[in-house]
Each structure stands twice: as structure tokens, then as C-alpha cells.
Amino acid sequence: MTQVPHIRLNSGVEIPQFGFGVFQIDPADVGPALGTAFEAGYRHVDTAQMYRNEAEVGQAIVDSGLRRDEIFVTTKLDNDRHGHDEAVTALGESLDRLRLDHVDLFLVHWPRPAHDRYVETWKGFEKLAADGRARTIGVSNFQIPHLERLAAETGTVPAVNQIELHPHFPQEELRAYHREHGIVTEAWGPIGQGGDLLGDERLTALAEKYGRTPAQIVLRWHIELGNIVFPKSVTPARIRENIEVFDFELAAADMMTIAELDTGRRIGPNPDDFG
Ligand code: NAD
């Protein structure tokens, strides 16, 4: 079973650097997939209210027989639940579905700047952190101006910002901002959501050189950059393969080769417009 390193967040909470994402996993497949993941050593689950599978995640945690404090659980606020009181109520509903009395990390899923409520929402998150229903709070898909506004208008720096990040879209500027402000980067779509990234011949050449798969090369690149990742798969062999990235290292020259894959193009929506 793979042992995953932990990263200390600005709240003092420790998060496993590698986890399991359940976006677009059919609720019926969540139990078997998480069962395989827990056996392989995954101890961190990334879900969201929007994924509509929190109840199945909660059931899988019960079925695992693991202690609550052995598993790190993240969920995210639905886009239509912004607002101070609404955010507090929405987390309560998530906890009921997850059958937990707290989550380890609660994220604002998207800033929705056109609605201009994320500062108020964040103040609700501060309350949830103060009363322990969220051990740590963070954001997702926030751009630098959104983070600057939280810094100017509230008292809490998000522990993490979960953003689209993979070799085609490496987010250098935002990662540098995170480093300067003590925000840990979480990478969503870490292997490019099953698109053409993994077929790039520069990656397949590296895979051959290291005797690994292209997915493992990309996941190792994230680990060496200090990103937190939680790739998704429902295929048992891939679930096991993905976490096996802690027994090799990429040479500096090979990290540079991967940096050349930057296309400047997102797969997902632009957070400035989305929602
Ligand atoms: P991902 O980059 O993890 O790609 C998943 C896809 O890659 C799978 O569906 C499968 O087709 C393929 N795949 C998985 N393992 C593979 C392997 N070993 N070899 C070849 N192909 C493989 O994309 P994702 O699921 O979108 O991102 C991971 C997690 O990030 C999600 O499950 C979710 O928890 C989170 N997420 C968050 C946001 C956000 O807005 N905050 C958005 C999308 C995803």
C-alpha cells in the first residue's frame, strides 16, 4: 500500500498530497471505486455538492472501516448557494449527506464574480472554520484579483486554491502568487481529463525512459512541483497505477521538457465568466 506524504496548510491542518477525485463518477460506481482506492492507500477524497454523490462518498467511508481521522474529506459549495447564511446552511446539508460532523476542507467552488457575493460567502466560511464544521477553508477557481479582494476585505487567507492545472495549462503566475501568500495549490484535471495530453510523444518518450505510464509521469511532475492532486478513474488498474508515483523522481531536464508542453489553453471554463 502506498504511503502518501502530507502538506501542512496555513491553518496547521495536514493534507495528504495525493487523493481521489469523484467528479462525474456515477453514484453507483462511487462505492467500488473508493473501495479500490482505500485499499491502494488513498486517504483523501475530493467531492462537491455539484457532483451529487456526497451520500455515496459517506457510505463508502463507513464501509471502509477506516477511522474518521484517517480520511481527509473535501467538499465544495454549490454555485447557487453563495451568501453568508446560505453557505453555512449548505455545509450542514453536505454533512448530513456525508454522515460526518465536520469536513476537513470546504471550498468555494467558483467565485462567480458577476454575482459579486464571494466575499460575503467567505465570511460564512470563516464562521464554519471557527465552529469546527470545516477544519480548513479554501477556494477553487479563484483568479489573483479574487484572492486580493479576500485579502483586503476579510481576515483569512484561503488554505488552498483548487485550479485547473496540468502540463498543457501550468498556471505559472497563479502558482507564484500562491507561493508568496502561503496558499497551497490543488490541481484539478491533473492528467488533462483524459484528453490528448497523455498521448503527447514527449510524454510517451519519458514514460518509456522511466518505465512508467504517461499518467504517472504527469502525476509525478505535479508532486515535484508541490501540487496536491486527486486524479479520477473508475478502472481499478488505473486507480492503483495513479498513486504509484512515490518511488521515483524526475530529472530536472525532464521537468523542463514537461514545462514545454504549455499550450496556454484551458479545458474548462474561464472562472472570470463561469456560473
Ligand atoms: P483528471 O485529469 O483526473 O482525468 C480523469 C480522466 O482521465 C478519467 O476520466 C480517465 O478518462 C482518465 N484517466 C484516469 N487515470 C488514467 C490513467 N492512469 N491513464 C490514462 N487515462 C486515465 O480529471 P478530473 O476528474 O476532471 O479531475 C480530478 C478531480 O479534480 C475531479 O475528480 C474532481 O474531484 C476535481 N475537479 C475539480 C474541479 C473544480 O472546479 N474545482 C473541476 C474538475 C475536477
Short mmCIF file of C-alpha atoms and ligand atoms in Angstrom, two decimals:
data_model
loop_
_atom_site.label_atom_id
_atom_site.label_comp_id
_atom_site.label_asym_id
_atom_site.label_seq_id
_atom_site.Cartn_x
_atom_site.Cartn_y
_atom_site.Cartn_z
CA MET A 1 0.00 0.00 0.00
CA THR A 2 1.39 3.39 -1.00
CA GLN A 3 2.24 5.90 1.76
CA VAL A 4 1.42 9.44 0.70
CA PRO A 5 3.27 12.50 2.08
CA HIS A 6 1.31 15.25 3.82
CA ILE A 7 1.47 19.01 3.32
CA ARG A 8 0.91 21.43 6.20
CA LEU A 9 -1.66 24.11 5.35
CA ASN A 10 -1.70 27.70 6.69
CA SER A 11 -4.35 26.56 9.20
CA GLY A 12 -1.91 23.98 10.64
CA VAL A 13 -4.01 21.11 9.23
CA GLU A 14 -2.12 18.38 7.35
CA ILE A 15 -3.48 17.23 3.99
CA PRO A 16 -2.40 14.12 2.04
CA GLN A 17 -0.74 15.35 -1.17
CA PHE A 18 -2.47 12.65 -3.22
CA GLY A 19 -6.19 11.87 -3.20
CA PHE A 20 -9.14 10.57 -5.18
CA GLY A 21 -11.49 12.87 -7.13
CA VAL A 22 -15.09 11.77 -7.72
CA PHE A 23 -16.24 14.32 -10.33
CA GLN A 24 -18.58 12.70 -12.89
CA ILE A 25 -18.44 9.31 -11.17
CA ASP A 26 -21.86 7.76 -11.36
CA PRO A 27 -23.20 7.42 -7.79
CA ALA A 28 -23.46 3.64 -8.27
CA ASP A 29 -19.75 3.44 -9.10
CA VAL A 30 -18.51 5.57 -6.19
CA GLY A 31 -18.52 2.72 -3.63
CA PRO A 32 -16.49 0.23 -5.68
CA ALA A 33 -14.07 2.92 -6.91
CA LEU A 34 -13.42 4.29 -3.42
CA GLY A 35 -13.13 0.74 -2.05
CA THR A 36 -10.30 0.07 -4.51
CA ALA A 37 -8.75 3.45 -3.75
CA PHE A 38 -8.76 2.95 0.04
CA GLU A 39 -7.13 -0.47 -0.42
CA ALA A 40 -4.41 1.08 -2.58
CA GLY A 41 -3.62 3.68 0.10
CA TYR A 42 -5.71 6.72 -0.87
CA ARG A 43 -6.84 8.58 2.26
CA HIS A 44 -8.12 11.84 0.74
CA VAL A 45 -11.42 12.24 -1.14
CA ASP A 46 -12.38 15.29 -3.21
CA THR A 47 -16.12 15.67 -3.79
CA ALA A 48 -18.53 18.62 -4.21
CA GLN A 49 -22.18 19.41 -3.71
CA MET A 50 -22.34 19.80 -7.50
CA TYR A 51 -21.18 16.20 -8.07
CA ARG A 52 -24.35 14.84 -6.47
CA ASN A 53 -22.52 11.89 -4.92
CA GLU A 54 -21.75 13.01 -1.36
CA ALA A 55 -24.11 10.37 0.10
CA GLU A 56 -22.26 7.60 -1.72
CA VAL A 57 -18.91 9.01 -0.56
CA GLY A 58 -20.22 8.96 3.02
CA GLN A 59 -21.37 5.36 2.64
CA ALA A 60 -18.00 4.32 1.18
CA ILE A 61 -16.24 5.86 4.17
CA VAL A 62 -18.46 3.87 6.55
CA ASP A 63 -17.84 0.70 4.50
CA SER A 64 -14.07 1.23 4.55
CA GLY A 65 -13.89 0.62 8.29
CA LEU A 66 -11.26 3.38 8.48
CA ARG A 67 -11.32 5.80 11.40
CA ARG A 68 -12.65 9.28 10.64
CA ASP A 69 -9.28 10.81 11.43
CA GLU A 70 -7.57 8.55 8.89
CA ILE A 71 -9.51 10.07 5.98
CA PHE A 72 -9.33 13.63 4.65
CA VAL A 73 -12.63 14.77 3.10
CA THR A 74 -13.11 17.84 0.92
CA THR A 75 -16.41 19.16 -0.40
CA LYS A 76 -17.31 22.35 -2.25
CA LEU A 77 -20.14 24.87 -2.13
CA ASP A 78 -22.62 24.68 -4.98
CA ASN A 79 -22.69 27.73 -7.25
CA ASP A 80 -26.28 28.59 -6.33
CA ARG A 81 -25.57 28.57 -2.57
CA HIS A 82 -23.41 31.72 -2.31
CA GLY A 83 -24.05 34.08 0.62
CA HIS A 84 -23.04 34.04 4.32
CA ASP A 85 -26.02 32.20 5.82
CA GLU A 86 -26.64 30.13 2.72
CA ALA A 87 -23.08 28.75 2.80
CA VAL A 88 -23.46 27.79 6.47
CA THR A 89 -26.78 26.01 5.76
CA ALA A 90 -25.39 24.29 2.66
CA LEU A 91 -22.45 22.78 4.55
CA GLY A 92 -24.88 21.43 7.15
CA GLU A 93 -26.74 19.63 4.35
CA SER A 94 -23.46 18.22 2.98
CA LEU A 95 -22.51 16.92 6.42
CA ASP A 96 -25.86 15.12 6.66
CA ARG A 97 -25.32 13.50 3.26
CA LEU A 98 -21.71 12.61 4.08
CA ARG A 99 -22.75 11.38 7.57
CA LEU A 100 -19.95 13.42 9.13
CA ASP A 101 -19.83 16.08 11.82
CA HIS A 102 -17.10 18.02 10.00
CA VAL A 103 -15.28 18.11 6.69
CA ASP A 104 -11.52 18.54 6.57
CA LEU A 105 -11.71 21.13 3.80
CA PHE A 106 -14.60 23.19 2.47
CA LEU A 107 -14.08 25.13 -0.77
CA VAL A 108 -15.94 27.92 -2.54
CA HIS A 109 -16.30 26.02 -5.83
CA TRP A 110 -16.31 29.01 -8.23
CA PRO A 111 -16.05 32.76 -7.48
CA ARG A 112 -18.89 33.78 -9.85
CA PRO A 113 -17.62 37.38 -9.98
CA ALA A 114 -20.66 38.60 -11.95
CA HIS A 115 -22.77 37.85 -8.85
CA ASP A 116 -20.29 39.59 -6.55
CA ARG A 117 -21.08 37.55 -3.45
CA TYR A 118 -17.90 35.59 -2.84
CA VAL A 119 -16.61 37.95 -0.11
CA GLU A 120 -19.85 37.55 1.84
CA THR A 121 -19.71 33.79 1.23
CA TRP A 122 -16.14 33.69 2.54
CA LYS A 123 -17.26 35.33 5.79
CA GLY A 124 -19.71 32.43 6.19
CA PHE A 125 -16.79 30.07 5.62
CA GLU A 126 -14.83 31.84 8.37
CA LYS A 127 -17.71 31.10 10.74
CA LEU A 128 -17.70 27.42 9.70
CA ALA A 129 -13.96 27.21 10.38
CA ALA A 130 -14.40 28.91 13.76
CA ASP A 131 -17.06 26.44 14.88
CA GLY A 132 -15.12 23.40 13.58
CA ARG A 133 -17.60 22.16 10.99
CA ALA A 134 -14.85 22.78 8.43
CA ARG A 135 -11.37 22.11 9.81
CA THR A 136 -9.93 24.19 7.00
CA ILE A 137 -11.40 26.50 4.38
CA GLY A 138 -10.24 27.30 0.88
CA VAL A 139 -11.34 28.34 -2.57
CA SER A 140 -11.41 26.93 -6.07
CA ASN A 141 -11.07 28.58 -9.47
CA PHE A 142 -10.14 31.92 -7.90
CA GLN A 143 -8.03 34.29 -10.01
CA ILE A 144 -5.50 36.70 -8.48
CA PRO A 145 -7.95 39.67 -8.26
CA HIS A 146 -10.45 37.46 -6.39
CA LEU A 147 -7.75 36.37 -3.91
CA GLU A 148 -6.67 40.00 -3.49
CA ARG A 149 -10.20 41.01 -2.58
CA LEU A 150 -10.45 38.30 0.09
CA ALA A 151 -7.12 39.52 1.50
CA ALA A 152 -8.31 43.15 1.55
CA GLU A 153 -11.83 42.58 2.89
CA THR A 154 -11.57 39.56 5.21
CA GLY A 155 -9.20 38.20 7.84
CA THR A 156 -8.49 34.72 6.48
CA VAL A 157 -6.16 33.66 3.68
CA PRO A 158 -7.57 30.56 1.91
CA ALA A 159 -5.56 27.44 2.79
CA VAL A 160 -5.74 26.20 -0.80
CA ASN A 161 -6.88 27.29 -4.24
CA GLN A 162 -8.03 24.37 -6.38
CA ILE A 163 -7.48 25.28 -10.04
CA GLU A 164 -7.31 23.69 -13.46
CA LEU A 165 -3.65 22.74 -13.79
CA HIS A 166 -1.82 20.23 -15.99
CA PRO A 167 1.18 20.39 -18.36
CA HIS A 168 -0.96 21.99 -21.09
CA PHE A 169 -2.03 24.74 -18.65
CA PRO A 170 0.58 25.01 -15.87
CA GLN A 171 -0.64 28.27 -14.26
CA GLU A 172 2.85 29.67 -13.51
CA GLU A 173 1.64 33.13 -12.46
CA LEU A 174 -1.11 31.93 -10.14
CA ARG A 175 1.21 29.33 -8.57
CA ALA A 176 3.78 32.05 -7.88
CA TYR A 177 1.08 34.16 -6.21
CA HIS A 178 0.06 31.17 -4.09
CA ARG A 179 3.68 30.61 -3.01
CA GLU A 180 4.07 34.24 -1.97
CA HIS A 181 0.87 34.17 0.11
CA GLY A 182 1.06 30.75 1.77
CA ILE A 183 -1.75 29.24 -0.31
CA VAL A 184 -1.27 25.61 -1.37
CA THR A 185 -2.09 24.75 -4.98
CA GLU A 186 -4.54 21.93 -5.68
CA ALA A 187 -4.59 20.82 -9.33
CA TRP A 188 -7.86 19.73 -10.90
CA GLY A 189 -7.85 17.90 -14.20
CA PRO A 190 -4.28 16.91 -13.27
CA ILE A 191 -3.86 14.48 -16.18
CA GLY A 192 -5.86 16.60 -18.61
CA GLN A 193 -9.25 14.91 -18.03
CA GLY A 194 -8.45 12.01 -20.36
CA GLY A 195 -7.84 14.30 -23.37
CA ASP A 196 -4.92 14.31 -25.80
CA LEU A 197 -2.27 15.31 -23.20
CA LEU A 198 -1.25 11.74 -22.29
CA GLY A 199 -0.69 10.87 -25.96
CA ASP A 200 1.94 13.60 -26.48
CA GLU A 201 5.08 11.90 -27.80
CA ARG A 202 7.35 13.87 -25.43
CA LEU A 203 5.42 12.31 -22.53
CA THR A 204 5.33 8.83 -24.03
CA ALA A 205 9.12 9.06 -24.52
CA LEU A 206 9.56 9.97 -20.84
CA ALA A 207 7.22 7.15 -19.86
CA GLU A 208 9.43 4.73 -21.76
CA LYS A 209 12.61 6.17 -20.22
CA TYR A 210 11.31 5.73 -16.65
CA GLY A 211 9.38 2.50 -17.24
CA ARG A 212 6.15 4.26 -16.16
CA THR A 213 2.90 5.29 -17.83
CA PRO A 214 2.34 8.83 -19.19
CA ALA A 215 -0.23 9.39 -16.40
CA GLN A 216 2.39 8.50 -13.78
CA ILE A 217 4.92 10.87 -15.37
CA VAL A 218 2.43 13.76 -15.25
CA LEU A 219 1.32 12.96 -11.69
CA ARG A 220 4.97 12.79 -10.56
CA TRP A 221 5.55 16.22 -12.21
CA HIS A 222 2.73 17.62 -10.04
CA ILE A 223 4.16 16.06 -6.88
CA GLU A 224 7.59 17.56 -7.56
CA LEU A 225 6.01 21.00 -8.10
CA GLY A 226 4.35 20.65 -4.68
CA ASN A 227 0.79 20.46 -6.05
CA ILE A 228 -1.94 18.42 -4.41
CA VAL A 229 -3.62 16.03 -6.89
CA PHE A 230 -6.65 13.72 -6.87
CA PRO A 231 -6.96 12.10 -10.30
CA LYS A 232 -10.21 10.36 -11.13
CA SER A 233 -10.71 6.87 -12.51
CA VAL A 234 -13.25 4.10 -12.07
CA THR A 235 -10.89 1.49 -13.54
CA PRO A 236 -9.24 -0.49 -10.71
CA ALA A 237 -5.89 -0.92 -12.52
CA ARG A 238 -5.69 2.83 -13.19
CA ILE A 239 -6.74 3.73 -9.63
CA ARG A 240 -3.78 1.66 -8.40
CA GLU A 241 -1.41 2.88 -11.13
CA ASN A 242 -2.09 6.56 -10.48
CA ILE A 243 -0.99 6.54 -6.85
CA GLU A 244 2.25 4.66 -7.55
CA VAL A 245 4.30 7.81 -8.04
CA PHE A 246 6.25 7.99 -4.79
CA ASP A 247 9.09 5.60 -5.67
CA PHE A 248 10.81 7.54 -8.47
CA GLU A 249 11.93 11.08 -9.28
CA LEU A 250 12.09 13.07 -12.50
CA ALA A 251 15.43 14.58 -13.54
CA ALA A 252 15.49 18.40 -13.76
CA ALA A 253 15.90 18.24 -17.55
CA ASP A 254 12.76 16.08 -17.80
CA MET A 255 10.79 18.55 -15.63
CA MET A 256 11.86 21.20 -18.20
CA THR A 257 10.66 19.02 -21.08
CA ILE A 258 7.24 18.77 -19.45
CA ALA A 259 7.21 22.56 -18.97
CA GLU A 260 7.45 22.85 -22.79
CA LEU A 261 4.00 21.24 -23.17
CA ASP A 262 2.27 24.50 -22.12
CA THR A 263 -0.36 25.44 -24.73
CA GLY A 264 -1.87 28.33 -22.75
CA ARG A 265 -5.30 26.74 -23.25
CA ARG A 266 -7.78 25.67 -20.60
CA ILE A 267 -10.01 22.61 -20.90
CA GLY A 268 -12.63 24.02 -18.53
CA PRO A 269 -14.42 27.37 -18.33
CA ASN A 270 -12.75 30.68 -17.54
CA PRO A 271 -13.52 31.48 -13.87
CA ASP A 272 -13.97 35.17 -14.72
CA ASP A 273 -17.13 34.31 -16.69
CA PHE A 274 -18.36 30.99 -15.31
CA GLY A 275 -21.51 30.46 -13.28
P1 NAD B 1 -8.42 14.01 -14.44
O1 NAD B 1 -7.33 14.84 -15.03
O2 NAD B 1 -8.21 13.35 -13.13
O3 NAD B 1 -8.79 12.96 -15.58
C1 NAD B 1 -9.68 11.91 -15.34
C2 NAD B 1 -9.80 11.07 -16.61
O4 NAD B 1 -8.51 10.65 -17.04
C3 NAD B 1 -10.59 9.79 -16.37
O5 NAD B 1 -11.95 10.01 -16.58
C4 NAD B 1 -9.99 8.84 -17.37
O6 NAD B 1 -10.61 9.05 -18.62
C5 NAD B 1 -8.57 9.31 -17.49
N1 NAD B 1 -7.59 8.51 -16.71
C6 NAD B 1 -7.54 8.34 -15.35
N2 NAD B 1 -6.46 7.62 -15.00
C7 NAD B 1 -5.81 7.33 -16.16
C8 NAD B 1 -4.62 6.62 -16.45
N3 NAD B 1 -3.89 6.07 -15.49
N4 NAD B 1 -4.24 6.51 -17.76
C9 NAD B 1 -4.99 7.07 -18.73
N5 NAD B 1 -6.11 7.77 -18.52
C10 NAD B 1 -6.52 7.90 -17.24
O7 NAD B 1 -9.73 14.92 -14.44
P2 NAD B 1 -10.85 15.30 -13.38
O8 NAD B 1 -11.58 14.12 -12.89
O9 NAD B 1 -11.65 16.37 -14.00
O10 NAD B 1 -10.02 15.96 -12.19
C11 NAD B 1 -9.71 15.27 -10.98
C12 NAD B 1 -10.58 15.75 -9.86
O11 NAD B 1 -10.48 17.17 -9.72
C13 NAD B 1 -12.09 15.54 -10.08
O12 NAD B 1 -12.49 14.20 -9.93
C14 NAD B 1 -12.65 16.48 -9.05
O13 NAD B 1 -12.55 15.93 -7.75
C15 NAD B 1 -11.71 17.68 -9.20
N6 NAD B 1 -12.24 18.71 -10.12
C16 NAD B 1 -12.50 19.95 -9.60
C17 NAD B 1 -12.98 20.96 -10.41
C18 NAD B 1 -13.23 22.31 -9.81
O14 NAD B 1 -13.86 23.16 -10.47
N7 NAD B 1 -12.80 22.57 -8.61
C19 NAD B 1 -13.23 20.74 -11.78
C20 NAD B 1 -12.96 19.47 -12.29
C21 NAD B 1 -12.44 18.48 -11.45
#
